[in-house]
mmCIF file of C-alpha atoms in Angstrom:
data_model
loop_
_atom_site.group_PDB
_atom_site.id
_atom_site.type_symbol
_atom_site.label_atom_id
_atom_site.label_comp_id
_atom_site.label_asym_id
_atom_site.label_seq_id
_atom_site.Cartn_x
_atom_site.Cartn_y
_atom_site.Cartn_z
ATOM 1 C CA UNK A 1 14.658 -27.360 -18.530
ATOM 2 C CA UNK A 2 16.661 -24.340 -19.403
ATOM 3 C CA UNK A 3 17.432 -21.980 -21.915
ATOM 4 C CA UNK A 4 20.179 -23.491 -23.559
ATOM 5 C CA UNK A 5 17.706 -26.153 -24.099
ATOM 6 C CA UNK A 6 14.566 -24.280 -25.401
ATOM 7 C CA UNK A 7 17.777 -22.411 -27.872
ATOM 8 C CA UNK A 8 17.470 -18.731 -28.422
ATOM 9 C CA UNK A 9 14.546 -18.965 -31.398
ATOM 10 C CA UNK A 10 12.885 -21.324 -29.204
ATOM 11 C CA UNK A 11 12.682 -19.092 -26.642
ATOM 12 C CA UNK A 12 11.400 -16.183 -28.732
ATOM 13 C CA UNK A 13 9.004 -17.942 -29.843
ATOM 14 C CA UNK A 14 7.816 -18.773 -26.775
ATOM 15 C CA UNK A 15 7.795 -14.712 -25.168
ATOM 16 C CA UNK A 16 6.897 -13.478 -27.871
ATOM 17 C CA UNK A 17 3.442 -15.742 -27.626
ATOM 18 C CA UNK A 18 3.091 -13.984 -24.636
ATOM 19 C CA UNK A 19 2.919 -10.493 -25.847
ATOM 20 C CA UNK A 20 -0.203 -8.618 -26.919
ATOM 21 C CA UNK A 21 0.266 -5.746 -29.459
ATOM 22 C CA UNK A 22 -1.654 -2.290 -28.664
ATOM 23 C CA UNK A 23 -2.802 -0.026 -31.173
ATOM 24 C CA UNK A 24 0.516 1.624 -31.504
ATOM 25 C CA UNK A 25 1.818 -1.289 -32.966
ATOM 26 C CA UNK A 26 1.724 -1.934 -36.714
ATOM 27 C CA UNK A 27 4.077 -4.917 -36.884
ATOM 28 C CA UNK A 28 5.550 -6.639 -34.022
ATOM 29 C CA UNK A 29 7.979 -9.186 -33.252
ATOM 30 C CA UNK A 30 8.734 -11.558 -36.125
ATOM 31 C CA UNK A 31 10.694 -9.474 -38.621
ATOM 32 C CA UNK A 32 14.066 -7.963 -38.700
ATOM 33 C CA UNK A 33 12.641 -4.335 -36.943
ATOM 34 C CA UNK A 34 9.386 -3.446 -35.713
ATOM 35 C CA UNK A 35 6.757 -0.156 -37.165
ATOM 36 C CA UNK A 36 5.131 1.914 -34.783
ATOM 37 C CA UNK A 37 2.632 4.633 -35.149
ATOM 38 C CA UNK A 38 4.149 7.588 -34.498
ATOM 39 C CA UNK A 39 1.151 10.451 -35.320
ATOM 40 C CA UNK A 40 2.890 13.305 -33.886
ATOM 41 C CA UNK A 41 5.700 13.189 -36.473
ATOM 42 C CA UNK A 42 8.183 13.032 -33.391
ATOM 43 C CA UNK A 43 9.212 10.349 -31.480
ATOM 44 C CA UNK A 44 10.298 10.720 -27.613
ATOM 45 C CA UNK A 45 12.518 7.705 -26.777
ATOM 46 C CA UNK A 46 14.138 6.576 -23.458
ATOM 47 C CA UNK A 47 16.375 3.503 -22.372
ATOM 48 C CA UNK A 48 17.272 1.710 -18.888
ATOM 49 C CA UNK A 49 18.670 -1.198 -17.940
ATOM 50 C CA UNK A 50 18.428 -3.418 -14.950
ATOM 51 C CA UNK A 51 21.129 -5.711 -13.930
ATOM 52 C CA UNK A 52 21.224 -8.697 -10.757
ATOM 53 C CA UNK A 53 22.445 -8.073 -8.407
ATOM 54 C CA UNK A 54 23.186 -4.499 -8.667
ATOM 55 C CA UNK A 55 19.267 -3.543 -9.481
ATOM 56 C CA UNK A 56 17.150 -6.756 -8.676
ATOM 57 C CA UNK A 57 17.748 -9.826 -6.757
ATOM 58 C CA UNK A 58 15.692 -12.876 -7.606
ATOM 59 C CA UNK A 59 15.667 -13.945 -4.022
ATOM 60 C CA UNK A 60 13.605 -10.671 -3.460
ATOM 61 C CA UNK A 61 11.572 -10.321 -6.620
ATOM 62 C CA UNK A 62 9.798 -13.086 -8.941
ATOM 63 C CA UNK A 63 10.321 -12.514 -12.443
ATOM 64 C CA UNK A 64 6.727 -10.803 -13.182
ATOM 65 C CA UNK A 65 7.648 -8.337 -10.304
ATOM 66 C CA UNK A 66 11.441 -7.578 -12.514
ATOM 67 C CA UNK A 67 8.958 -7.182 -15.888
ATOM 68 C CA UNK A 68 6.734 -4.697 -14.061
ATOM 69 C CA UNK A 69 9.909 -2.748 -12.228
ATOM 70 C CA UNK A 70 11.991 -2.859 -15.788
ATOM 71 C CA UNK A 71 9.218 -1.083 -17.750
ATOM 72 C CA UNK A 72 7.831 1.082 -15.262
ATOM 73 C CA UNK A 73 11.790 2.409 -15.115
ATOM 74 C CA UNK A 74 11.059 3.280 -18.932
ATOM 75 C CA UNK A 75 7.498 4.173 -19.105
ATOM 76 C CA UNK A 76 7.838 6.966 -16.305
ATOM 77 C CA UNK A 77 11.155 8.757 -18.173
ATOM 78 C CA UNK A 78 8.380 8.898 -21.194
ATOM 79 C CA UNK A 79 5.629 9.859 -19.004
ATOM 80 C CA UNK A 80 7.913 12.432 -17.319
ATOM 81 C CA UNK A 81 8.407 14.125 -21.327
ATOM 82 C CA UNK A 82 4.943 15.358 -20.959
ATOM 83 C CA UNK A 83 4.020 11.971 -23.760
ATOM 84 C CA UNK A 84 2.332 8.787 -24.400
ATOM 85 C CA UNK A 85 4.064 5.827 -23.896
ATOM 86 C CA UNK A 86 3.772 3.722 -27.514
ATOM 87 C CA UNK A 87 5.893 0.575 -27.485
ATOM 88 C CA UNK A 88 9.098 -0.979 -25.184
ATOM 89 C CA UNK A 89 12.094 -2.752 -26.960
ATOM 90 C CA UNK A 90 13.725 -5.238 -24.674
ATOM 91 C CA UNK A 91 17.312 -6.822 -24.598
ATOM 92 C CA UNK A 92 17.520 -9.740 -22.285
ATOM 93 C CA UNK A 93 21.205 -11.132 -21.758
ATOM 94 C CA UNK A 94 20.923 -14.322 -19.559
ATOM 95 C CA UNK A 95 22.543 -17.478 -18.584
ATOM 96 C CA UNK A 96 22.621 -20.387 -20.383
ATOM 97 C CA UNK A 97 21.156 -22.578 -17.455
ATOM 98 C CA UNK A 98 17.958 -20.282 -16.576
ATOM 99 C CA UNK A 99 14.941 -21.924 -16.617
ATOM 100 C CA UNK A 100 12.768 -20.672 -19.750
ATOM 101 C CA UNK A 101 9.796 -20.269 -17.616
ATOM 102 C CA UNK A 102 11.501 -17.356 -15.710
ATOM 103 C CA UNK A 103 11.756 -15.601 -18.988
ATOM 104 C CA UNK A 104 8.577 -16.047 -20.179
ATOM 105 C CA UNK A 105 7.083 -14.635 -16.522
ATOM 106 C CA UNK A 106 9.618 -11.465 -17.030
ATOM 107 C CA UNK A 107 7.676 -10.508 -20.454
ATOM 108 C CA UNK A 108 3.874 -11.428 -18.847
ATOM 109 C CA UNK A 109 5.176 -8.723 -16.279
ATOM 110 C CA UNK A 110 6.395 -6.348 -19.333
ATOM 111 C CA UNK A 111 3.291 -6.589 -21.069
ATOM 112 C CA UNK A 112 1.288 -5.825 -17.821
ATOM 113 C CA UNK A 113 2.896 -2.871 -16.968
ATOM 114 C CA UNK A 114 3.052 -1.600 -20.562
ATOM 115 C CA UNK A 115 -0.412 -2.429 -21.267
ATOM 116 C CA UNK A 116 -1.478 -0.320 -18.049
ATOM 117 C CA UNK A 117 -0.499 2.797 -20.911
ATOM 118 C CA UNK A 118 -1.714 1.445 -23.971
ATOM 119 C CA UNK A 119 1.550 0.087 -25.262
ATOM 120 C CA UNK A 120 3.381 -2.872 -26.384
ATOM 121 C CA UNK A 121 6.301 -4.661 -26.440
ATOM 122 C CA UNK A 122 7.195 -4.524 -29.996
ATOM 123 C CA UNK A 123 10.740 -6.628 -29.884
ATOM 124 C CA UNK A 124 14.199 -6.892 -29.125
ATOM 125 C CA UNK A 125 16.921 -9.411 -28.729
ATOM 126 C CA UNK A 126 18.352 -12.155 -26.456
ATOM 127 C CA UNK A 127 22.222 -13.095 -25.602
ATOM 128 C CA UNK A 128 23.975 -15.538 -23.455
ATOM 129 C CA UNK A 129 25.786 -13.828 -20.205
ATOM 130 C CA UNK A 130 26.789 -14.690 -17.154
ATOM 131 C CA UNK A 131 25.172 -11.839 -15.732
ATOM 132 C CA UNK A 132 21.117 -11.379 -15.976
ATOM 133 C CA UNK A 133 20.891 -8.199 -17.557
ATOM 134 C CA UNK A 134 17.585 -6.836 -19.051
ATOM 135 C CA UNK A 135 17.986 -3.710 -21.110
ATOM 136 C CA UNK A 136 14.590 -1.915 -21.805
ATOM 137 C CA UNK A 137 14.079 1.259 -24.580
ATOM 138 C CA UNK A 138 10.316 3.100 -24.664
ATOM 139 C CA UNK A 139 8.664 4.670 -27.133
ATOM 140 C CA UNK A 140 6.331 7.644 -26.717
ATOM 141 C CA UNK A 141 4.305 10.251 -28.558
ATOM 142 C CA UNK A 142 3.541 13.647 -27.508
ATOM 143 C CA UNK A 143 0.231 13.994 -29.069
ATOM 144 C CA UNK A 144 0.821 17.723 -30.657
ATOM 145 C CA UNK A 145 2.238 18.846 -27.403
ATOM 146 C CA UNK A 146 6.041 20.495 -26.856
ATOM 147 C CA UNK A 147 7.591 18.015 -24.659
ATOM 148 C CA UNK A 148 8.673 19.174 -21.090
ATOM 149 C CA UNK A 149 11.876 19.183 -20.700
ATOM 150 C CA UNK A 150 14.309 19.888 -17.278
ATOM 151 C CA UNK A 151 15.700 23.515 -17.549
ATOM 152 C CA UNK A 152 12.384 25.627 -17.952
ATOM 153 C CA UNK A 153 11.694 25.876 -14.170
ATOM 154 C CA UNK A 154 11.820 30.059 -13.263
ATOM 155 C CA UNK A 155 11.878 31.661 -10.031
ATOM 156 C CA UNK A 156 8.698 32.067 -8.443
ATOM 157 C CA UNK A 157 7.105 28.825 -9.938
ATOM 158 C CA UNK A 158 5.568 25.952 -8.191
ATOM 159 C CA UNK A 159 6.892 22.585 -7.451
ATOM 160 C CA UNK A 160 4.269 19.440 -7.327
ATOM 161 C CA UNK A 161 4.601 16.049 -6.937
ATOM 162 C CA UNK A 162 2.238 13.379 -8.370
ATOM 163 C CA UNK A 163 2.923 10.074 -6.881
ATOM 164 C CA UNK A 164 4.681 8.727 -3.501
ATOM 165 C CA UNK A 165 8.065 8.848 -2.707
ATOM 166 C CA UNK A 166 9.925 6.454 -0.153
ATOM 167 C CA UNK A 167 7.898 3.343 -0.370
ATOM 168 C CA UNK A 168 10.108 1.514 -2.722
ATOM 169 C CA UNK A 169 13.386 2.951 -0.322
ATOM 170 C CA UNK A 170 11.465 1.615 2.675
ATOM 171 C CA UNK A 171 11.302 -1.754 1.049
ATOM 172 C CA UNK A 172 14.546 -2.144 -0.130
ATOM 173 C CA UNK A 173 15.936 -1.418 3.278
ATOM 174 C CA UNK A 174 13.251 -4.224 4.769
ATOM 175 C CA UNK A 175 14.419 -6.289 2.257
ATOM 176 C CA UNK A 176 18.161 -5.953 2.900
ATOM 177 C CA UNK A 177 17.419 -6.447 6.534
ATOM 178 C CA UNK A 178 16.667 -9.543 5.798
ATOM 179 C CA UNK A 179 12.485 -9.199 6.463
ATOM 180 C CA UNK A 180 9.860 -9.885 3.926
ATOM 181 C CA UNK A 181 6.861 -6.766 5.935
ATOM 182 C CA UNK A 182 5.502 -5.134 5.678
ATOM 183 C CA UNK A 183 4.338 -6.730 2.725
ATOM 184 C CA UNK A 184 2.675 -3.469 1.509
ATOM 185 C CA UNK A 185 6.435 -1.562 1.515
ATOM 186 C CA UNK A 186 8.064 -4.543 -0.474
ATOM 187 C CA UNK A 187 5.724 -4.812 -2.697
ATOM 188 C CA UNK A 188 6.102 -1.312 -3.643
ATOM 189 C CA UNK A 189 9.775 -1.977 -4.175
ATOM 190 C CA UNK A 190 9.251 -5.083 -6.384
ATOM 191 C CA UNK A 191 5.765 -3.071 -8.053
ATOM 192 C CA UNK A 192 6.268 0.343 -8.169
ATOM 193 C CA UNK A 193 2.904 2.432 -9.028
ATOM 194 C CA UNK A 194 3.284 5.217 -11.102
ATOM 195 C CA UNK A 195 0.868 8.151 -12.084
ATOM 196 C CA UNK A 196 1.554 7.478 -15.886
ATOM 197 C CA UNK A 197 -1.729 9.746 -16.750
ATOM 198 C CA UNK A 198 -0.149 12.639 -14.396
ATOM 199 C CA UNK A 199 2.805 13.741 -17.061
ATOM 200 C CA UNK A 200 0.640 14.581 -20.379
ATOM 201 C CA UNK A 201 -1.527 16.176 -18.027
ATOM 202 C CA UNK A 202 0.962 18.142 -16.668
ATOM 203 C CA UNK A 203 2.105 19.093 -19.781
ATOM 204 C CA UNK A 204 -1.327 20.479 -20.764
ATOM 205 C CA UNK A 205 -1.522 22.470 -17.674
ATOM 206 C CA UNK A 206 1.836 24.386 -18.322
ATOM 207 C CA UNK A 207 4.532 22.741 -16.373
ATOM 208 C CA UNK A 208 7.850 24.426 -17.010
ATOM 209 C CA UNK A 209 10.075 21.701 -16.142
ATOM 210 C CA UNK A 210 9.821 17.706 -14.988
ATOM 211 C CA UNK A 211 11.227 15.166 -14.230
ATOM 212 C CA UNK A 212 10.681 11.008 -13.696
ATOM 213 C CA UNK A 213 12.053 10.438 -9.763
ATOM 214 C CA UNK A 214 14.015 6.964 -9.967
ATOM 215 C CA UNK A 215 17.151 8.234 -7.980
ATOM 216 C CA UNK A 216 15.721 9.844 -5.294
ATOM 217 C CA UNK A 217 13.576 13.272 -5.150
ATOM 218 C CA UNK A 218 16.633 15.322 -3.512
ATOM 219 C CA UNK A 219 18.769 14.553 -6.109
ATOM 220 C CA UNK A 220 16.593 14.402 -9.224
ATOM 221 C CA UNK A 221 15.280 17.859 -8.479
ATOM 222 C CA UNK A 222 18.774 18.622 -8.474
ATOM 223 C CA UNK A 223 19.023 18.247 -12.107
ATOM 224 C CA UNK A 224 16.136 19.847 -13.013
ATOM 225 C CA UNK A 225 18.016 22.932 -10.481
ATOM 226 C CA UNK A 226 20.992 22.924 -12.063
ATOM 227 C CA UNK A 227 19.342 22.671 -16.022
ATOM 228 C CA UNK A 228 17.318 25.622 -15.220
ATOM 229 C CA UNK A 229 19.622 27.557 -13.308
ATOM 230 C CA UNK A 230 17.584 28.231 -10.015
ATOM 231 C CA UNK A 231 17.446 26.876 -6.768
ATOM 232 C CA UNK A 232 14.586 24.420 -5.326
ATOM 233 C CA UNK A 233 13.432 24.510 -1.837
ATOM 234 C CA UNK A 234 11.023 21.541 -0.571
ATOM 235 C CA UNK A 235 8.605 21.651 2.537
ATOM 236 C CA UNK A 236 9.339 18.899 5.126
ATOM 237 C CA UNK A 237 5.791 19.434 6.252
ATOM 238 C CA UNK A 238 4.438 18.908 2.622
ATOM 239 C CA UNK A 239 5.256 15.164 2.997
ATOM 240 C CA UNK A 240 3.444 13.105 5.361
ATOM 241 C CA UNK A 241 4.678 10.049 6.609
ATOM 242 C CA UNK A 242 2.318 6.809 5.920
ATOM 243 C CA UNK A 243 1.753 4.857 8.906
ATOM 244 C CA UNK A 244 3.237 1.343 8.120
ATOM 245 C CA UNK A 245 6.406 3.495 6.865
ATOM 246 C CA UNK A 246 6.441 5.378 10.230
ATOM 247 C CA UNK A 247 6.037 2.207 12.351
ATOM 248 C CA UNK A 248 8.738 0.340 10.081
ATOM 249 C CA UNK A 249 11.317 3.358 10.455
ATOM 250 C CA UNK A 250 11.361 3.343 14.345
ATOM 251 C CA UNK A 251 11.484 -0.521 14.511
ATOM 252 C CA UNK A 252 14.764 -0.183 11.755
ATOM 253 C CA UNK A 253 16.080 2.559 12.918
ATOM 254 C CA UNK A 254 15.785 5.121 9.892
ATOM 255 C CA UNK A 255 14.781 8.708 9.429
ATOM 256 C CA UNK A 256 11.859 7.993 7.099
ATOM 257 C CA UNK A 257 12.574 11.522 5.588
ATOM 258 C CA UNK A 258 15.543 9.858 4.289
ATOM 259 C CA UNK A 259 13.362 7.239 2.192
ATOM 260 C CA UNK A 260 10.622 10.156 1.213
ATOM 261 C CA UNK A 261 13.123 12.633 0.460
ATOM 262 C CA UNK A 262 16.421 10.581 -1.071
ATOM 263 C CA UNK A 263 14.861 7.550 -1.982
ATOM 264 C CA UNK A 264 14.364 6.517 -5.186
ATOM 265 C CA UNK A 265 12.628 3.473 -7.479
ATOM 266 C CA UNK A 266 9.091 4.557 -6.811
ATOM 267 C CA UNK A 267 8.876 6.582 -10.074
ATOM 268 C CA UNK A 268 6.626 9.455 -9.016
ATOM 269 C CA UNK A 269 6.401 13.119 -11.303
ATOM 270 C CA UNK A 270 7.784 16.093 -9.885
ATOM 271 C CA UNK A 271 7.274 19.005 -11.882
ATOM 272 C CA UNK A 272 7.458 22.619 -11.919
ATOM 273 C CA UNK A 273 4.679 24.917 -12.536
ATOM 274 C CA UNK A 274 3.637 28.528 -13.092
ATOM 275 C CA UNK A 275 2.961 30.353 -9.649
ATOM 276 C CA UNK A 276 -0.895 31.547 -11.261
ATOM 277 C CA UNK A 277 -1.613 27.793 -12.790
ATOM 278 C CA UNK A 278 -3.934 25.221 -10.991
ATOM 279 C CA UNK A 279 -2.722 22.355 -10.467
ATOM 280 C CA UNK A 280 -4.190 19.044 -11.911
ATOM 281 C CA UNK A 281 -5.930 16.459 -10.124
ATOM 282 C CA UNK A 282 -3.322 14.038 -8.468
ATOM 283 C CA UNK A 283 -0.399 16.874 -8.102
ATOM 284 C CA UNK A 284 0.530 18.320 -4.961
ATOM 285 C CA UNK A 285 2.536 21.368 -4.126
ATOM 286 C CA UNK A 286 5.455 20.596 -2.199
ATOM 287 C CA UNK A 287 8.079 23.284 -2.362
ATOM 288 C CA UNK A 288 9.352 26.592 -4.722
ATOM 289 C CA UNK A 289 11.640 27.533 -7.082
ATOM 290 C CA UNK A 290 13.823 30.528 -5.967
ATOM 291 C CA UNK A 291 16.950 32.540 -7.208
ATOM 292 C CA UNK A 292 20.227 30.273 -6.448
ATOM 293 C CA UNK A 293 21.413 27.272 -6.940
ATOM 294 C CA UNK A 294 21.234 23.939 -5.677
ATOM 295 C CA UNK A 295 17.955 21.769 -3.580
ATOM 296 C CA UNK A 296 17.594 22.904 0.259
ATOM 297 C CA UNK A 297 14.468 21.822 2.758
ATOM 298 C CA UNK A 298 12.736 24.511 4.680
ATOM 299 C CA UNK A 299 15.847 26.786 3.715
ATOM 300 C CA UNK A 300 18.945 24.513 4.803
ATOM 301 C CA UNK A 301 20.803 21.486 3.064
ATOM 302 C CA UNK A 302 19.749 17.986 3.698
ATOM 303 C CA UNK A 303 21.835 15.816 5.769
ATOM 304 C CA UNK A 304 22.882 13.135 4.463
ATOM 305 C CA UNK A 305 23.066 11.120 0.931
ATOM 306 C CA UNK A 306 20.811 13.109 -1.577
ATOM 307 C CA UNK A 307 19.849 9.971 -3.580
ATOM 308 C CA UNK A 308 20.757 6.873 -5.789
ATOM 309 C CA UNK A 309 24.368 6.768 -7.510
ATOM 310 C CA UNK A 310 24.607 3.586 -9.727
ATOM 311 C CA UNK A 311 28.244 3.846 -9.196
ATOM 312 C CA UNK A 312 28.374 4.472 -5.405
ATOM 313 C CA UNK A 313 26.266 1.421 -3.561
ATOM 314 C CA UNK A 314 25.392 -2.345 -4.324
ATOM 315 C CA UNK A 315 22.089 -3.870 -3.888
#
């Protein structure tokens, strides 16, 4: 069986059975566009895409693990706006000789992860390629709140992280080593967890500035740096290293700073925050904003690759 059997409206028919609608939703798939709520009167949107080869392998990941990875990737840039993820609009371009079933276990895995926020996969389209290429856009609401956006962070605030950083690094390199354990590192690459709950909360506390970390914290902090205008400066010590990460470093060979600090895919919040404001539950403070420019740890610049470029390595 493959798709070129099933045919394209065969196919949708046959996701799209899959696919429980949340609240958000007032008509799903089945007409020419979908309606979503949208009670704030604004709409935050975001869009990713995920290609084989260059951002899954199927060899590595089963096709609920891609659904769960391709709208976490979406969910967290809404998340990261200080809103409420709503709905997820998915493109999937595939070949013609892919077995249906792997499609239908990619949206069970989209649903899952968007249900985990309330939201719904409201539509989208499907092409024949020779290149498996899923192309995800989120929805969000910000609930009466000023979404937070990258260049508010001022000298003198706080910055917090909510969320873990190097797991899904640690099992990517595991996984081009050519192991399959720790288990609990690879499946953080193939599921990453992220503190959805943690941005609107931020938000309500008075974060100046955030940001979803996908590319690696180094380097995403540098855009939040170089939006504001200031300088960042992370604590080494601030970060401790998890034991099965520690144990899987030495035996690879790898600074596991590198993973915490440059590695990206795990989709944790990193935020900036007024020095006087406390903190919410789940954020940690793990470095300050000074005059200057640029992202240094404990005062000096890191050595080596700051984070993900999609134009600079292969997977």
């Amino acid at each position: 069986m493959t798709v070129a059997n099933v045919g394209e409206f065969g196919l949708i028919d046959r996701v799209t059975a899959r696919l429980a609608q949340g609240e958000s939703c007032l008509l799903g798939p089945g007409d020419d566009a979908a309606v979503v709520a949208a009670p704030d009167r604004r709409v935050v949107a975001s869009t990713d895409v995920l290609v084989e080869g260059r951002h899954f392998r199927r060899d590595w990941s089963g096709a609920r693990d891609v659904g769960h990875r391709a709208a976490a990737a979406n969910l967290a840039d809404i998340a990261a706006m200080g809103a409420t993820p709503t709905a997820l609009l998915v493109a999937l371009c595939m070949p013609a000789d892919l077995d249906p079933a792997w499609a239908e276990e990619l949206a069970d895995g989209l649903g899952a992860e968007a249900a985990l926020v309330g939201a719904s996969v409201v539509g989208g389209d499907m092409s024949a390629s020779p290149t498996l290429t899923i192309a995800v856009t989120a929805l969000g609401d910000l609930g009466g709140r000023a979404p937070v956006v990258r260049s508010g962070a001022r000298p003198g605030d706080v910055v917090a992280l909510a969320g873990r950083t190097g797991w899904a690094a640690a099992g990517y390199t595991v996984l081009s080593r050519g192991f399959r354990t720790p288990r609990l590192l690879v499946e953080a690459f193939r599921r990453p967890e992220v503190p959805y709950a943690a941005g609107p909360e931020a938000a309500g506390r008075g974060a100046t500035a955030m940001i979803d970390v996908s590319d690696g914290l180094l380097a995403d902090l540098g855009h939040v740096a170089k939006a504001s205008g200031v300088a960042v400066d992370l604590t080494r010590e601030a970060f401790e290293v998890p034991r099965q990460m520690r144990d899987a470093a030495q035996a690879l060979g790898v600074d596991p700073y590198t993973w915490i600090l440059a590695g990206g895919d795990d989709h944790a919040l990193a935020a900036t925050f007024p020095e006087t404001a406390t903190l919410p539950e789940g954020w940690r403070p793990v470095g300050r904003v000074t005059e200057g420019a640029g992202v240094t740890v404990d005062g000096a610049p890191f050595a080596g690759a700051t984070g993900w470029d999609h134009f600079r390595r292969t997977e």
